[in-house]
PDB file of C-alpha atoms in Angstrom:
ATOM      1  CA  UNK A   1      13.553 111.212  29.272  1.00 61.00           C
ATOM      2  CA  UNK A   2      11.760 112.593  26.262  1.00 66.00           C
ATOM      3  CA  UNK A   3      12.131 116.131  24.983  1.00 70.00           C
ATOM      4  CA  UNK A   4       8.492 116.894  25.883  1.00 72.00           C
ATOM      5  CA  UNK A   5       6.088 115.766  28.575  1.00 86.00           C
ATOM      6  CA  UNK A   6       2.575 115.011  27.309  1.00 92.00           C
ATOM      7  CA  UNK A   7      -0.361 116.540  29.144  1.00 87.00           C
ATOM      8  CA  UNK A   8      -2.711 113.907  27.659  1.00 92.00           C
ATOM      9  CA  UNK A   9      -2.170 110.152  27.760  1.00 92.00           C
ATOM     10  CA  UNK A  10      -4.003 107.139  26.391  1.00 89.00           C
ATOM     11  CA  UNK A  11      -3.462 103.570  27.592  1.00 87.00           C
ATOM     12  CA  UNK A  12      -3.890 100.826  25.043  1.00 84.00           C
ATOM     13  CA  UNK A  13      -6.440  98.155  25.714  1.00 77.00           C
ATOM     14  CA  UNK A  14      -7.289  95.274  23.371  1.00 75.00           C
ATOM     15  CA  UNK A  15     -10.968  96.116  23.848  1.00 74.00           C
ATOM     16  CA  UNK A  16     -10.433  99.533  22.202  1.00 72.00           C
ATOM     17  CA  UNK A  17      -9.931  97.979  18.774  1.00 74.00           C
ATOM     18  CA  UNK A  18      -7.293  98.861  16.181  1.00 82.00           C
ATOM     19  CA  UNK A  19      -4.479 100.764  17.898  1.00 85.00           C
ATOM     20  CA  UNK A  20      -3.129 102.053  14.573  1.00 89.00           C
ATOM     21  CA  UNK A  21      -6.426 103.847  13.874  1.00 90.00           C
ATOM     22  CA  UNK A  22      -6.511 105.250  17.399  1.00 89.00           C
ATOM     23  CA  UNK A  23      -2.917 106.502  17.194  1.00 92.00           C
ATOM     24  CA  UNK A  24      -3.645 108.149  13.827  1.00 93.00           C
ATOM     25  CA  UNK A  25      -6.523 110.084  15.431  1.00 93.00           C
ATOM     26  CA  UNK A  26      -4.565 111.478  18.391  1.00 95.00           C
ATOM     27  CA  UNK A  27      -3.411 115.091  18.488  1.00 95.00           C
ATOM     28  CA  UNK A  28       0.309 115.911  18.332  1.00 95.00           C
ATOM     29  CA  UNK A  29       1.978 115.765  21.744  1.00 95.00           C
ATOM     30  CA  UNK A  30      -0.160 112.957  23.173  1.00 96.00           C
ATOM     31  CA  UNK A  31       1.483 110.147  25.143  1.00 95.00           C
ATOM     32  CA  UNK A  32       0.555 106.549  24.335  1.00 94.00           C
ATOM     33  CA  UNK A  33       1.216 103.716  26.785  1.00 92.00           C
ATOM     34  CA  UNK A  34       1.185 100.322  25.091  1.00 89.00           C
ATOM     35  CA  UNK A  35       0.044  97.548  27.403  1.00 84.00           C
ATOM     36  CA  UNK A  36      -1.145  94.598  25.244  1.00 79.00           C
ATOM     37  CA  UNK A  37       0.391  92.066  27.652  1.00 77.00           C
ATOM     38  CA  UNK A  38      -1.752  89.310  26.147  1.00 80.00           C
ATOM     39  CA  UNK A  39       0.198  89.234  22.862  1.00 83.00           C
ATOM     40  CA  UNK A  40       2.995  86.743  22.209  1.00 88.00           C
ATOM     41  CA  UNK A  41       6.423  88.430  22.226  1.00 86.00           C
ATOM     42  CA  UNK A  42       6.850  88.395  18.421  1.00 91.00           C
ATOM     43  CA  UNK A  43       3.435  89.971  17.769  1.00 89.00           C
ATOM     44  CA  UNK A  44       4.035  92.525  20.514  1.00 86.00           C
ATOM     45  CA  UNK A  45       7.386  93.551  18.956  1.00 89.00           C
ATOM     46  CA  UNK A  46       5.718  93.901  15.549  1.00 91.00           C
ATOM     47  CA  UNK A  47       2.935  96.053  17.027  1.00 88.00           C
ATOM     48  CA  UNK A  48       5.455  98.227  18.887  1.00 91.00           C
ATOM     49  CA  UNK A  49       7.529  98.776  15.711  1.00 93.00           C
ATOM     50  CA  UNK A  50       4.457  99.767  13.666  1.00 93.00           C
ATOM     51  CA  UNK A  51       3.087 102.039  16.374  1.00 92.00           C
ATOM     52  CA  UNK A  52       6.538 103.493  17.046  1.00 93.00           C
ATOM     53  CA  UNK A  53       6.954 104.587  13.420  1.00 95.00           C
ATOM     54  CA  UNK A  54       3.436 106.004  13.344  1.00 94.00           C
ATOM     55  CA  UNK A  55       3.860 107.809  16.692  1.00 94.00           C
ATOM     56  CA  UNK A  56       7.174 109.302  15.613  1.00 93.00           C
ATOM     57  CA  UNK A  57       5.709 110.612  12.359  1.00 94.00           C
ATOM     58  CA  UNK A  58       2.758 112.148  14.249  1.00 94.00           C
ATOM     59  CA  UNK A  59       4.743 113.740  17.097  1.00 95.00           C
ATOM     60  CA  UNK A  60       3.474 111.382  19.796  1.00 95.00           C
ATOM     61  CA  UNK A  61       5.381 109.833  22.691  1.00 95.00           C
ATOM     62  CA  UNK A  62       5.083 106.030  22.745  1.00 94.00           C
ATOM     63  CA  UNK A  63       5.942 104.070  25.895  1.00 92.00           C
ATOM     64  CA  UNK A  64       6.052 100.284  26.179  1.00 90.00           C
ATOM     65  CA  UNK A  65       4.671  99.425  29.611  1.00 86.00           C
ATOM     66  CA  UNK A  66       6.123  95.937  29.207  1.00 82.00           C
ATOM     67  CA  UNK A  67       9.652  97.372  29.260  1.00 84.00           C
ATOM     68  CA  UNK A  68       9.113  98.215  32.932  1.00 82.00           C
ATOM     69  CA  UNK A  69      10.041 101.897  32.677  1.00 86.00           C
ATOM     70  CA  UNK A  70       6.611 103.360  33.430  1.00 91.00           C
ATOM     71  CA  UNK A  71       4.436 102.638  36.434  1.00 91.00           C
ATOM     72  CA  UNK A  72       0.795 102.881  37.433  1.00 89.00           C
ATOM     73  CA  UNK A  73       0.434 103.399  41.175  1.00 92.00           C
ATOM     74  CA  UNK A  74      -2.659 102.979  43.288  1.00 90.00           C
ATOM     75  CA  UNK A  75      -1.192 103.451  46.772  1.00 92.00           C
ATOM     76  CA  UNK A  76       1.933 104.568  48.636  1.00 94.00           C
ATOM     77  CA  UNK A  77       3.528 101.087  48.567  1.00 96.00           C
ATOM     78  CA  UNK A  78       3.370 100.964  44.762  1.00 94.00           C
ATOM     79  CA  UNK A  79       4.655 104.535  44.594  1.00 95.00           C
ATOM     80  CA  UNK A  80       7.714 103.648  46.709  1.00 96.00           C
ATOM     81  CA  UNK A  81       8.408 100.668  44.436  1.00 95.00           C
ATOM     82  CA  UNK A  82       8.121 102.837  41.294  1.00 94.00           C
ATOM     83  CA  UNK A  83      10.396 105.513  42.748  1.00 95.00           C
ATOM     84  CA  UNK A  84      12.865 102.848  43.850  1.00 95.00           C
ATOM     85  CA  UNK A  85      13.278 101.649  40.280  1.00 92.00           C
ATOM     86  CA  UNK A  86      13.313 105.183  38.835  1.00 93.00           C
ATOM     87  CA  UNK A  87      10.174 104.634  36.780  1.00 92.00           C
ATOM     88  CA  UNK A  88       9.165 107.360  34.327  1.00 91.00           C
ATOM     89  CA  UNK A  89       6.433 108.278  33.908  1.00 93.00           C
ATOM     90  CA  UNK A  90       4.487 107.399  37.038  1.00 94.00           C
ATOM     91  CA  UNK A  91       0.702 107.483  36.704  1.00 92.00           C
ATOM     92  CA  UNK A  92      -1.550 107.850  39.756  1.00 93.00           C
ATOM     93  CA  UNK A  93      -4.576 105.727  38.984  1.00 86.00           C
ATOM     94  CA  UNK A  94      -7.543 105.635  38.852  1.00 84.00           C
ATOM     95  CA  UNK A  95      -8.646 109.254  39.164  1.00 87.00           C
ATOM     96  CA  UNK A  96     -12.038 108.795  37.538  1.00 86.00           C
ATOM     97  CA  UNK A  97     -14.424 105.923  36.853  1.00 85.00           C
ATOM     98  CA  UNK A  98     -13.479 103.951  33.772  1.00 79.00           C
ATOM     99  CA  UNK A  99     -15.357 101.489  31.587  1.00 77.00           C
ATOM    100  CA  UNK A 100     -12.347  99.212  31.248  1.00 73.00           C
ATOM    101  CA  UNK A 101     -11.961  98.773  35.016  1.00 75.00           C
ATOM    102  CA  UNK A 102     -15.484  99.324  36.307  1.00 79.00           C
ATOM    103  CA  UNK A 103     -14.665  97.408  39.509  1.00 84.00           C
ATOM    104  CA  UNK A 104     -11.959  99.928  40.498  1.00 82.00           C
ATOM    105  CA  UNK A 105     -13.086 102.828  42.642  1.00 87.00           C
ATOM    106  CA  UNK A 106     -11.450 106.190  41.852  1.00 89.00           C
ATOM    107  CA  UNK A 107      -8.958 107.405  44.425  1.00 90.00           C
ATOM    108  CA  UNK A 108     -10.244 110.158  46.704  1.00 90.00           C
ATOM    109  CA  UNK A 109      -8.937 113.536  45.485  1.00 91.00           C
ATOM    110  CA  UNK A 110      -6.789 114.223  48.558  1.00 92.00           C
ATOM    111  CA  UNK A 111      -5.166 110.778  48.437  1.00 91.00           C
ATOM    112  CA  UNK A 112      -4.421 111.166  44.714  1.00 90.00           C
ATOM    113  CA  UNK A 113      -2.961 114.636  45.360  1.00 92.00           C
ATOM    114  CA  UNK A 114      -0.786 113.271  48.171  1.00 91.00           C
ATOM    115  CA  UNK A 115       0.556 110.498  45.940  1.00 91.00           C
ATOM    116  CA  UNK A 116       1.251 112.961  43.138  1.00 90.00           C
ATOM    117  CA  UNK A 117       3.121 115.262  45.494  1.00 90.00           C
TER     118      UNK A 117
END
């Protein structure tokens, strides 16, 4: 576990553009989840190394979603799976409408609160 727990997170998405520029613009203490599952393994490792150095220098927490440590959960079944493999962090998603997943409906507030509890 890291020495701090970010209150703000950003999830990478190839449609966002240059991740290096985005990471440079983030305030200290932000968490960054790198997804980029579409990249070949060698390019993904290179991206993670570059972003890791940049995040470290800027006081950001970088997590590689591909490593399987973090989890995004949308229902109680996925939450049980994430807890069973000791995932950290666990993100309850989606809480609000998003442009990147416009077909996903946000979770009702009470259901999201129950999952978070």
